[in-house]
mmCIF file with all atom_site columns, C-alpha atoms in Angstrom:
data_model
loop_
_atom_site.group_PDB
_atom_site.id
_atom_site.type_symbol
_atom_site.label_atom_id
_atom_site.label_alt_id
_atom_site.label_comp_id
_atom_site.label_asym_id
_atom_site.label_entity_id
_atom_site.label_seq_id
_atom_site.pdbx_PDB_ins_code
_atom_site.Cartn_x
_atom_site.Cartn_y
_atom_site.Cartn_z
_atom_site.occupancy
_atom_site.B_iso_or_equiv
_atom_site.pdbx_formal_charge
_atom_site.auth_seq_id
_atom_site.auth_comp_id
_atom_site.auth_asym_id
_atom_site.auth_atom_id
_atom_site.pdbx_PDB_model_num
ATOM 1   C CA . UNK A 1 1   ? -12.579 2.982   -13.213 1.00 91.00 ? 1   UNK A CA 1
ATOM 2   C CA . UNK A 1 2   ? -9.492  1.006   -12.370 1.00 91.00 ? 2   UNK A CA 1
ATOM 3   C CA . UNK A 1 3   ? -7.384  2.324   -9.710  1.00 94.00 ? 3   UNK A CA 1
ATOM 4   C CA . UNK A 1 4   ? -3.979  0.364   -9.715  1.00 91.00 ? 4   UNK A CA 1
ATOM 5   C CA . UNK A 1 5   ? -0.858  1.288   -7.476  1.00 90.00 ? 5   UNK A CA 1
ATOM 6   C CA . UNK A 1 6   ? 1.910   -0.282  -5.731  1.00 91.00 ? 6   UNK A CA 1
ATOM 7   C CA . UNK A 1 7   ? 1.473   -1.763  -1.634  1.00 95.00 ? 7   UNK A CA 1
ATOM 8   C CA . UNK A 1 8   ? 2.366   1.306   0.486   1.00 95.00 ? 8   UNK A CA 1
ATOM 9   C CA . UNK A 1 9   ? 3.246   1.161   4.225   1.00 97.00 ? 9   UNK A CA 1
ATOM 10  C CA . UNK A 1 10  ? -0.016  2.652   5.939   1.00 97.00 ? 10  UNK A CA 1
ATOM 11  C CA . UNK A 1 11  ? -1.044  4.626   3.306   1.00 95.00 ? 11  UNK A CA 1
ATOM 12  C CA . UNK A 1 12  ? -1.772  8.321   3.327   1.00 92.00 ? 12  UNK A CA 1
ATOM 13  C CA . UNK A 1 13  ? -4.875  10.033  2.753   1.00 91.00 ? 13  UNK A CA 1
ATOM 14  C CA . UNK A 1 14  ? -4.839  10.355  -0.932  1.00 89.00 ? 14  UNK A CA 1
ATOM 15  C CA . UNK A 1 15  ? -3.985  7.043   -1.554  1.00 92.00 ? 15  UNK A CA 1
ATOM 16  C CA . UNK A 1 16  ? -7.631  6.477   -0.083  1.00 95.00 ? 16  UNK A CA 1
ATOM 17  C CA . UNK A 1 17  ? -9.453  9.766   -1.659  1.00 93.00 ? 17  UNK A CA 1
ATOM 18  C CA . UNK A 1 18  ? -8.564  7.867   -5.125  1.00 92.00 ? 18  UNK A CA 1
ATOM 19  C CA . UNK A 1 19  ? -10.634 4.742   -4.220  1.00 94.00 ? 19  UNK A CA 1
ATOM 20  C CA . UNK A 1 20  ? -13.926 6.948   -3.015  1.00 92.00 ? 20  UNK A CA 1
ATOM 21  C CA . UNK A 1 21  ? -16.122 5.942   -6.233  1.00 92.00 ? 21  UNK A CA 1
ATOM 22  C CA . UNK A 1 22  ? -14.483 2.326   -7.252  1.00 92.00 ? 22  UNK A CA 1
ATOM 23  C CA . UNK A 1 23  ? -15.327 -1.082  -6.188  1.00 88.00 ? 23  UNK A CA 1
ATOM 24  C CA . UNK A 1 24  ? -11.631 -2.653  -7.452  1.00 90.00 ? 24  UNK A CA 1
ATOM 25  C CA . UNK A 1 25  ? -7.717  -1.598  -6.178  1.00 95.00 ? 25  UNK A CA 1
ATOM 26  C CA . UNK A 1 26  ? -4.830  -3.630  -7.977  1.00 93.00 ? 26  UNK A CA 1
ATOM 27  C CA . UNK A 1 27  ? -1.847  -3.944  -5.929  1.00 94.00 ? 27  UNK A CA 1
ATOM 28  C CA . UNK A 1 28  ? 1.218   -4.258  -8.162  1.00 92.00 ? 28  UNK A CA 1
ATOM 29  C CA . UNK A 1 29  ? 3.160   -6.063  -6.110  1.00 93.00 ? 29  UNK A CA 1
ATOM 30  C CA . UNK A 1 30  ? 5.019   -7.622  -9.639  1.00 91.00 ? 30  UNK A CA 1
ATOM 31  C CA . UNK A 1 31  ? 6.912   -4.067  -10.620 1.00 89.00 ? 31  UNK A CA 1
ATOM 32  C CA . UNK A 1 32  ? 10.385  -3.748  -8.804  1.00 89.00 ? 32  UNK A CA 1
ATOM 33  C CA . UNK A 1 33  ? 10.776  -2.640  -5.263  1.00 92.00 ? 33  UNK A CA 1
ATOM 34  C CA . UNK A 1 34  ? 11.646  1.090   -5.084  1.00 87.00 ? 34  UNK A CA 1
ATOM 35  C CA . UNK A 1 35  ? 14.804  1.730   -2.931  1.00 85.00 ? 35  UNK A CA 1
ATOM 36  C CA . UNK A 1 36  ? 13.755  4.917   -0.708  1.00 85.00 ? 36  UNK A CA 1
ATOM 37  C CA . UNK A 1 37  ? 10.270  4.831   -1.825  1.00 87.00 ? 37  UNK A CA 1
ATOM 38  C CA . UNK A 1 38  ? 6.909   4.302   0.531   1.00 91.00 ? 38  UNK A CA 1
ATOM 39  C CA . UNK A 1 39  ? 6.274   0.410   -0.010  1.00 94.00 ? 39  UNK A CA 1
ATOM 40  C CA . UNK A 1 40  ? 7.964   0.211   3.892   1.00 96.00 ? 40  UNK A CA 1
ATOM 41  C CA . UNK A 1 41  ? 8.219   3.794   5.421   1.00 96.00 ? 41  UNK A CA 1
ATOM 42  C CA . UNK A 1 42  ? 5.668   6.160   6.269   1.00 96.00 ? 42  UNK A CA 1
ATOM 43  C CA . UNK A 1 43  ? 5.474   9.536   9.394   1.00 96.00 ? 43  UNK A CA 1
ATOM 44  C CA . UNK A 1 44  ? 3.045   8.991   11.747  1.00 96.00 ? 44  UNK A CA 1
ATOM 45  C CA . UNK A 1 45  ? 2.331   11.954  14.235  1.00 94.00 ? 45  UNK A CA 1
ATOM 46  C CA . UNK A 1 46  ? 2.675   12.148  17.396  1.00 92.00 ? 46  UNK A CA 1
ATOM 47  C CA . UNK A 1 47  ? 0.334   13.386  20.187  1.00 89.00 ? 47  UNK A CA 1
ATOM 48  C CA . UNK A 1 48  ? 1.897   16.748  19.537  1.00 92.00 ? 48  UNK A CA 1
ATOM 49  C CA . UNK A 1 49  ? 1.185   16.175  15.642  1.00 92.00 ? 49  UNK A CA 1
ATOM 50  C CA . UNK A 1 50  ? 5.522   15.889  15.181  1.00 96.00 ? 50  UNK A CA 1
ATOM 51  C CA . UNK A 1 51  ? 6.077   13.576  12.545  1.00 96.00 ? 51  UNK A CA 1
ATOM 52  C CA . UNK A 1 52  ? 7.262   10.314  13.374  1.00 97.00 ? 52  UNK A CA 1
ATOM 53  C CA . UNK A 1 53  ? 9.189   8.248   10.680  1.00 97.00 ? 53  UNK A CA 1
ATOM 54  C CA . UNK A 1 54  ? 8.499   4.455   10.986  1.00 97.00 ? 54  UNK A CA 1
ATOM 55  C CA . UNK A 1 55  ? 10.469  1.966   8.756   1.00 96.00 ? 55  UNK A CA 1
ATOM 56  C CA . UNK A 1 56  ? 9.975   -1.705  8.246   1.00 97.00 ? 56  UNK A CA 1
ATOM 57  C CA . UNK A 1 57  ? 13.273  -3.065  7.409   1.00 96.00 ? 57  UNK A CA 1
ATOM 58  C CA . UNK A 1 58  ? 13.584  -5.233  4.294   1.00 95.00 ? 58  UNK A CA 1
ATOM 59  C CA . UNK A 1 59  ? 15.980  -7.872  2.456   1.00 91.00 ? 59  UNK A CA 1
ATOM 60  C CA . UNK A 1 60  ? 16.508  -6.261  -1.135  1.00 78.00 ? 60  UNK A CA 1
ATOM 61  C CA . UNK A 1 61  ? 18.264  -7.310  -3.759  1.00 76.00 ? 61  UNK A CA 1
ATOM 62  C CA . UNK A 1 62  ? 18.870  -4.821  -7.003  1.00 76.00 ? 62  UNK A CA 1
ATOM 63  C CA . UNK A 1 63  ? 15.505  -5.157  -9.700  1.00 80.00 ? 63  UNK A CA 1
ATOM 64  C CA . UNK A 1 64  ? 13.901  -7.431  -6.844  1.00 90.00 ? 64  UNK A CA 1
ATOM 65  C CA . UNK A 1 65  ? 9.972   -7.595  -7.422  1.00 92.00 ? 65  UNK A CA 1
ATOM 66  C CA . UNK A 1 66  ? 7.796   -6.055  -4.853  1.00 94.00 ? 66  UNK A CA 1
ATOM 67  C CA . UNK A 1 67  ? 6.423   -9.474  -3.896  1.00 94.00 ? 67  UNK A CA 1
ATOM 68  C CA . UNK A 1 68  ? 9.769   -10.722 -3.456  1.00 95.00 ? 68  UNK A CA 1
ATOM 69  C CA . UNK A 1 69  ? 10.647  -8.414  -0.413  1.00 96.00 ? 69  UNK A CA 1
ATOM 70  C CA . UNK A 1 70  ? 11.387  -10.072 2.532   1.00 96.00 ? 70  UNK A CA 1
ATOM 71  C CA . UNK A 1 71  ? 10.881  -8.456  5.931   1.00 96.00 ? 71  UNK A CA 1
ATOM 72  C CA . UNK A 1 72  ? 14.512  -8.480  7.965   1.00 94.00 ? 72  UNK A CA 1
ATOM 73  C CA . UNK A 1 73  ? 14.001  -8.844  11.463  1.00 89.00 ? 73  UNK A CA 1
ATOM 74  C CA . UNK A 1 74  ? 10.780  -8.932  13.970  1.00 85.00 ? 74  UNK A CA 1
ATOM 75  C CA . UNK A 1 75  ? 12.273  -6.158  15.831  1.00 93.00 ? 75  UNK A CA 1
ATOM 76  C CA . UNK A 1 76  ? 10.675  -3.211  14.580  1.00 96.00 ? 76  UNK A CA 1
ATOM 77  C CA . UNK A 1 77  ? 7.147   -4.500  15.166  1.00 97.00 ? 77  UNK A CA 1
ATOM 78  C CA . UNK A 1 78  ? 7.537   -3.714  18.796  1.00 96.00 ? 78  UNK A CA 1
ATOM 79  C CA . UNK A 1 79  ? 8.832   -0.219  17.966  1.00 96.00 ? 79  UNK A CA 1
ATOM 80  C CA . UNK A 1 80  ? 6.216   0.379   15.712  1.00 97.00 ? 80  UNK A CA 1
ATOM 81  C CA . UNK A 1 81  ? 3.437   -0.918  18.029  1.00 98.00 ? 81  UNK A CA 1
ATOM 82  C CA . UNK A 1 82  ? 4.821   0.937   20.959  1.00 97.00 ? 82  UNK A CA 1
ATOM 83  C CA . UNK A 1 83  ? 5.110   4.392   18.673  1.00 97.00 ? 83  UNK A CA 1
ATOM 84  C CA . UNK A 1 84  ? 1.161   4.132   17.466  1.00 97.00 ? 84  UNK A CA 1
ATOM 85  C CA . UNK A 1 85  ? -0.093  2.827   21.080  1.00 97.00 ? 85  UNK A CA 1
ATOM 86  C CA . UNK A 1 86  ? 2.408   6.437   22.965  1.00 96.00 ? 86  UNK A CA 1
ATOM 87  C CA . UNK A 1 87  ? 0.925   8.626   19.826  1.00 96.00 ? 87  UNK A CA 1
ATOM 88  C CA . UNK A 1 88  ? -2.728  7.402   19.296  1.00 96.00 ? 88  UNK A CA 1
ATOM 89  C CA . UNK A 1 89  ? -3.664  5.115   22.673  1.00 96.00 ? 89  UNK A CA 1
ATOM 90  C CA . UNK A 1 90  ? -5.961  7.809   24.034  1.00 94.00 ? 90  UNK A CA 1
ATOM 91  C CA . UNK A 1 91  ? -7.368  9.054   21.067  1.00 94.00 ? 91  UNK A CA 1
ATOM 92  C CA . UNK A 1 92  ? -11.384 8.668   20.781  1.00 95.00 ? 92  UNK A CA 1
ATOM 93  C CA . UNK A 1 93  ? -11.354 5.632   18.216  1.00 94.00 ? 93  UNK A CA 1
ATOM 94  C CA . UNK A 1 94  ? -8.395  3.656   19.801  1.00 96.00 ? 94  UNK A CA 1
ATOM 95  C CA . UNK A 1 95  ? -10.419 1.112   21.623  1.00 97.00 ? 95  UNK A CA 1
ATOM 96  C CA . UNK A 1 96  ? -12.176 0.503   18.549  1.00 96.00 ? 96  UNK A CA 1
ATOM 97  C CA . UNK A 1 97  ? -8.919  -0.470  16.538  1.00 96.00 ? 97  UNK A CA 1
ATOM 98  C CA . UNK A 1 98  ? -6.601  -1.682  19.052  1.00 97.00 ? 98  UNK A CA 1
ATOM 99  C CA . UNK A 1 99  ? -7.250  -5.629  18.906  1.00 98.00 ? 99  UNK A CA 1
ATOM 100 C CA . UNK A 1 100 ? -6.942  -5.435  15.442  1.00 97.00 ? 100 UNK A CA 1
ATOM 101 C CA . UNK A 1 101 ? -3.887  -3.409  14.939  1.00 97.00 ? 101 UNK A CA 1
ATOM 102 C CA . UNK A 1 102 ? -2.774  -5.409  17.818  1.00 98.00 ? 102 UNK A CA 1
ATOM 103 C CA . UNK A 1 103 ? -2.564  -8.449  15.454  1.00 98.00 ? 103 UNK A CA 1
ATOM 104 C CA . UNK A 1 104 ? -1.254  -7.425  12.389  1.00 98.00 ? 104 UNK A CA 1
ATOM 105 C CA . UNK A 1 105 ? 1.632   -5.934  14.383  1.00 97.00 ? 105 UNK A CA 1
ATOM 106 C CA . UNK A 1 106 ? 1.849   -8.600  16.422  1.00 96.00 ? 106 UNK A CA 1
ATOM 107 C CA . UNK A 1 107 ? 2.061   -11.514 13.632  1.00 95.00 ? 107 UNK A CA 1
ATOM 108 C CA . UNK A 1 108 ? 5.398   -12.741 12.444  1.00 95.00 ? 108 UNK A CA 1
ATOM 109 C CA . UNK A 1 109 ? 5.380   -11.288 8.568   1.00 96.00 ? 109 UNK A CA 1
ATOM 110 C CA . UNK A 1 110 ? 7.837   -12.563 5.861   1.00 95.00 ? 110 UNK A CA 1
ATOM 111 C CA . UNK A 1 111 ? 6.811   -10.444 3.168   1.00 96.00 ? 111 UNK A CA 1
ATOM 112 C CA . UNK A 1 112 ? 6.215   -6.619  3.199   1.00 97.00 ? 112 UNK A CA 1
ATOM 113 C CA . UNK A 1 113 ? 3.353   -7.159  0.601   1.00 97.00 ? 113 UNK A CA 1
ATOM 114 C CA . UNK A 1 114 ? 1.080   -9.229  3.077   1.00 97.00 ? 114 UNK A CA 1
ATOM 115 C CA . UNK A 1 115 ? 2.072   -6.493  6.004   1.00 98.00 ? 115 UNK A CA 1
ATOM 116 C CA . UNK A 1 116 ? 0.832   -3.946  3.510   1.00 98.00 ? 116 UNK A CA 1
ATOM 117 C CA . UNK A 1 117 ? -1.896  -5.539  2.462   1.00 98.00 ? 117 UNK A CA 1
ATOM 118 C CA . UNK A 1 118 ? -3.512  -6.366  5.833   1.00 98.00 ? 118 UNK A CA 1
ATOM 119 C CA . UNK A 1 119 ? -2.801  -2.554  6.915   1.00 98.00 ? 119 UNK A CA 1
ATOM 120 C CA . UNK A 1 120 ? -4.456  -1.411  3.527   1.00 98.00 ? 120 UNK A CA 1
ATOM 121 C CA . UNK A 1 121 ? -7.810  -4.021  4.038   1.00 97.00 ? 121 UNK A CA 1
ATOM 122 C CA . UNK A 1 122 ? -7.743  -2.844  7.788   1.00 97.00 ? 122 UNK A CA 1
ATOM 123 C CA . UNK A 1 123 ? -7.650  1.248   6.368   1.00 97.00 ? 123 UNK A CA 1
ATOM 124 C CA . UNK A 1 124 ? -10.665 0.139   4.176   1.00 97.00 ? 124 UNK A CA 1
ATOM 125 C CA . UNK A 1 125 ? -12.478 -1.291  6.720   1.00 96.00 ? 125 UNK A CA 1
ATOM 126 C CA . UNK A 1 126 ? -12.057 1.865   8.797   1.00 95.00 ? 126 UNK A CA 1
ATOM 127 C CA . UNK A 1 127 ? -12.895 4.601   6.347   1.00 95.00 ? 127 UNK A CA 1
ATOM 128 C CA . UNK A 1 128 ? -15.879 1.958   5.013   1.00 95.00 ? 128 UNK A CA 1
ATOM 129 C CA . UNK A 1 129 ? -14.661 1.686   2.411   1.00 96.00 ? 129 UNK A CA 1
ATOM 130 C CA . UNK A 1 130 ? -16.160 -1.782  0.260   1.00 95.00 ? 130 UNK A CA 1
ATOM 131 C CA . UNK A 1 131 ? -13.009 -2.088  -2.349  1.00 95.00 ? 131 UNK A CA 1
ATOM 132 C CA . UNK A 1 132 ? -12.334 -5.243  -3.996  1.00 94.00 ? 132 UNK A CA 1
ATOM 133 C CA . UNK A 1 133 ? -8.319  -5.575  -3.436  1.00 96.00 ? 133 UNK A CA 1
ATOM 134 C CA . UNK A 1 134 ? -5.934  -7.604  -6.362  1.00 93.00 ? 134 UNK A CA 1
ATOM 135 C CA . UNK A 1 135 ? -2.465  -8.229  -6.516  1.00 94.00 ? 135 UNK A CA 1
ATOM 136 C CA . UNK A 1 136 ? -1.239  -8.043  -9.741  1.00 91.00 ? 136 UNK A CA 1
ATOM 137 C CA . UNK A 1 137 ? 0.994   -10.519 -9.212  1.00 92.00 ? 137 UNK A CA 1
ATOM 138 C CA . UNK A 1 138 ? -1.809  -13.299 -9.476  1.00 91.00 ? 138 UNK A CA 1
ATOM 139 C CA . UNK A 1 139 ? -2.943  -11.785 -13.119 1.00 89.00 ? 139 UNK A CA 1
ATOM 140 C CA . UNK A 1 140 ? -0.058  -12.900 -15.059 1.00 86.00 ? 140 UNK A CA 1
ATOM 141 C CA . UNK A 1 141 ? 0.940   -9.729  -16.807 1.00 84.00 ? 141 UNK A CA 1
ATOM 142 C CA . UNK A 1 142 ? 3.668   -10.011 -18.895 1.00 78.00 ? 142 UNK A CA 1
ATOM 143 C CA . UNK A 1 143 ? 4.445   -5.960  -20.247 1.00 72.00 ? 143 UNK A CA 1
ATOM 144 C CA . UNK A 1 144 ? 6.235   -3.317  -18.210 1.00 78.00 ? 144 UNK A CA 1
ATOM 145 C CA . UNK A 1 145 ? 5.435   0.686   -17.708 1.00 83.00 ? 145 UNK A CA 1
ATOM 146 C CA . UNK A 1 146 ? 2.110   1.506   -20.576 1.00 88.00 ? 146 UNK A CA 1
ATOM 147 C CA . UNK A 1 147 ? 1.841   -1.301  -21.597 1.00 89.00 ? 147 UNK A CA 1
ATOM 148 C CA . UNK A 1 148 ? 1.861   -3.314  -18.536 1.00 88.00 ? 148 UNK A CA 1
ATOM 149 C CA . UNK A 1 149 ? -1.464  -0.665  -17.384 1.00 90.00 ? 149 UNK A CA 1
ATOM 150 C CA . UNK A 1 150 ? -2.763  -1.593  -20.911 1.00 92.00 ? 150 UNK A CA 1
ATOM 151 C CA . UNK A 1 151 ? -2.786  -5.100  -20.451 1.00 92.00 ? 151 UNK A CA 1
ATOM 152 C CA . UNK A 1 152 ? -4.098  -4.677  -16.802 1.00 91.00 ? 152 UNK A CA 1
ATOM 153 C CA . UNK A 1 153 ? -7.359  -2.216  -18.047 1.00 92.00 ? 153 UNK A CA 1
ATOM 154 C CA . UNK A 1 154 ? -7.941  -4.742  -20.836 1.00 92.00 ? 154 UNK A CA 1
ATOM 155 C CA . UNK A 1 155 ? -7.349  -8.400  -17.962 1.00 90.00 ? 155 UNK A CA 1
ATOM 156 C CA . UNK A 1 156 ? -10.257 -5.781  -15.904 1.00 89.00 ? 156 UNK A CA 1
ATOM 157 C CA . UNK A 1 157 ? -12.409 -4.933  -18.601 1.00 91.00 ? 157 UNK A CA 1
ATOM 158 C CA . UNK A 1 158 ? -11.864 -1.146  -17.681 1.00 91.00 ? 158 UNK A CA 1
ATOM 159 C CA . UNK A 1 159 ? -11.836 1.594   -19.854 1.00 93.00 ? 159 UNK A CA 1
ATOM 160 C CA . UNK A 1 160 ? -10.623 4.511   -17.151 1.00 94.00 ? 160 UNK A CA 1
ATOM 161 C CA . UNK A 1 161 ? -7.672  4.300   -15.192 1.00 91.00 ? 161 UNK A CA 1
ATOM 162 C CA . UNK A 1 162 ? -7.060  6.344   -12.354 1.00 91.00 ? 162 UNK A CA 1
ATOM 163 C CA . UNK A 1 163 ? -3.336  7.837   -11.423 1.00 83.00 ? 163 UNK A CA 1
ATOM 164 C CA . UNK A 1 164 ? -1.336  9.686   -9.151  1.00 79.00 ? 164 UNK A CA 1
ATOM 165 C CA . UNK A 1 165 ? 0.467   12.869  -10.265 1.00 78.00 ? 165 UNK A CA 1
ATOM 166 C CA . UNK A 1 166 ? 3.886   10.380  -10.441 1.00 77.00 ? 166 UNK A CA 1
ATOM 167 C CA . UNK A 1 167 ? 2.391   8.713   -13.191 1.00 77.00 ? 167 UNK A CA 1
ATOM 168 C CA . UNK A 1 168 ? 3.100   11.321  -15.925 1.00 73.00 ? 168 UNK A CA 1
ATOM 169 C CA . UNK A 1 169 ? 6.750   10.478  -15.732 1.00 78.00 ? 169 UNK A CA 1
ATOM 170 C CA . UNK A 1 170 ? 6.439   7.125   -17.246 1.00 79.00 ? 170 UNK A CA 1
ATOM 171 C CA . UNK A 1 171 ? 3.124   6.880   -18.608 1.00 87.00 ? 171 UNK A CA 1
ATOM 172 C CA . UNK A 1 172 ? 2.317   6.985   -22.974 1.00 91.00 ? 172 UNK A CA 1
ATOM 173 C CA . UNK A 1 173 ? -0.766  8.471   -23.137 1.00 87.00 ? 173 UNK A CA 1
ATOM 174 C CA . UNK A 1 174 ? -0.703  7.986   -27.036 1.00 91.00 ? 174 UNK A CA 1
ATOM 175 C CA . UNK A 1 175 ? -0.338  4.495   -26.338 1.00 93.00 ? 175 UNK A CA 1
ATOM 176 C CA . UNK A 1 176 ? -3.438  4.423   -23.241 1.00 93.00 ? 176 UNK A CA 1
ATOM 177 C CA . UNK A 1 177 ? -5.598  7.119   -25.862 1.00 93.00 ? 177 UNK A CA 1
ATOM 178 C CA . UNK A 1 178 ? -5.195  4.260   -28.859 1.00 95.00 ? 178 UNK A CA 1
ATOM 179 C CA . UNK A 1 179 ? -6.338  1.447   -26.866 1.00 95.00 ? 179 UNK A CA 1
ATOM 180 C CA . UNK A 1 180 ? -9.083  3.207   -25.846 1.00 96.00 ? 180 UNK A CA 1
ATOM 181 C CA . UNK A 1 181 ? -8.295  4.031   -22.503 1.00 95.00 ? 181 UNK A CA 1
ATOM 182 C CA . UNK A 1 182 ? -8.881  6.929   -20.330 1.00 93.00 ? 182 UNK A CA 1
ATOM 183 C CA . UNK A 1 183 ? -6.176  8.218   -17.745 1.00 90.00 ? 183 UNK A CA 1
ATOM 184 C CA . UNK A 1 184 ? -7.576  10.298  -14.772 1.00 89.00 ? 184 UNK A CA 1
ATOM 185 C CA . UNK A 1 185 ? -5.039  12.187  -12.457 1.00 85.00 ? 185 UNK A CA 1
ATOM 186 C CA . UNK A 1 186 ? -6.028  11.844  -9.152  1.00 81.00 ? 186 UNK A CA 1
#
């Protein structure tokens, strides 16, 4: 089973519940950065469980690649620090965390990808979670939408791959049924 989906700004839980029985998550961090989308915004609660919206500010440029994102200023790393440390510094498992959330929020990132990333690997860690994570930018795929997820199974040697609900907006399944390919919605 291949789960594959694009770098999200600490994650939510289902992003995780998808990854429970696999050993492999492909980041694609090669398809275009979505204006609005979750790649660098996310609600946190606070101690009163009131959603807080975080947002990492980017550089974008129109049809930029998801790799390509560049982070704007340093300035929101304090905010977002300071927000996690007011809504979860006396929670039970804070002391356990803090150093390492300390760093990640405290290192000088260029590119939204490796922020991601790091958050996603130190979410993994936490849940224990043992998930092999690729970027699909390193696999040289060359085909967009289907056919890009194709390709991708086929670079994996997988013959099941797992999706969100948002999937079945641009996904063939004709095309993913005659290359013998399984599509679970997760």
């Amino acid at each position: 089973v291949l789960v594959a989906h694009q770098p999200a700004y600490l994650p939510w839980p289902g992003f995780f519940s998808r990854l429970a029985d696999v050993n492999r998550l492909v980041l694609l961090d090669h398809v275009q950065y979505t204006e609005g989308g979750w790649q660098n915004r996310n609600f946190v609660s606070d101690r009163r469980g009131t959603p807080i919206r975080m947002t990492v500010p980017v550089r974008r440029g129109f049809g930029q690649r998801l790799h390509d994102v560049r982070i704007a200023e340093a300035t929101w790393a304090r905010r977002h620090w300071r927000t996690l440390v007011q809504s979860y510094g006396r929670t039970r498992f804070w002391p356990r965390w803090e150093d390492r959330l300390h760093a990640i929020y405290h290192q000088p990132w260029q590119r939204l990808v490796y922020l991601n990333e790091a958050l996603i690997h130190l979410l993994l860690e936490g849940f224990g979670m043992k998930v092999r994570v690729l970027r699909s930018s390193t696999l040289g795929l060359g085909n967009a939408k289907t056919q890009m997820l194709i390709e991708l199974c086929r670079q994996t040697q997988t013959r099941v791959l797992r999706v969100g609900t948002g999937a079945a907006r641009y996904l063939n399944a004709t095309e993913l049924t005659a290359a013998g390919i399984e599509v679970e919605i997760a």
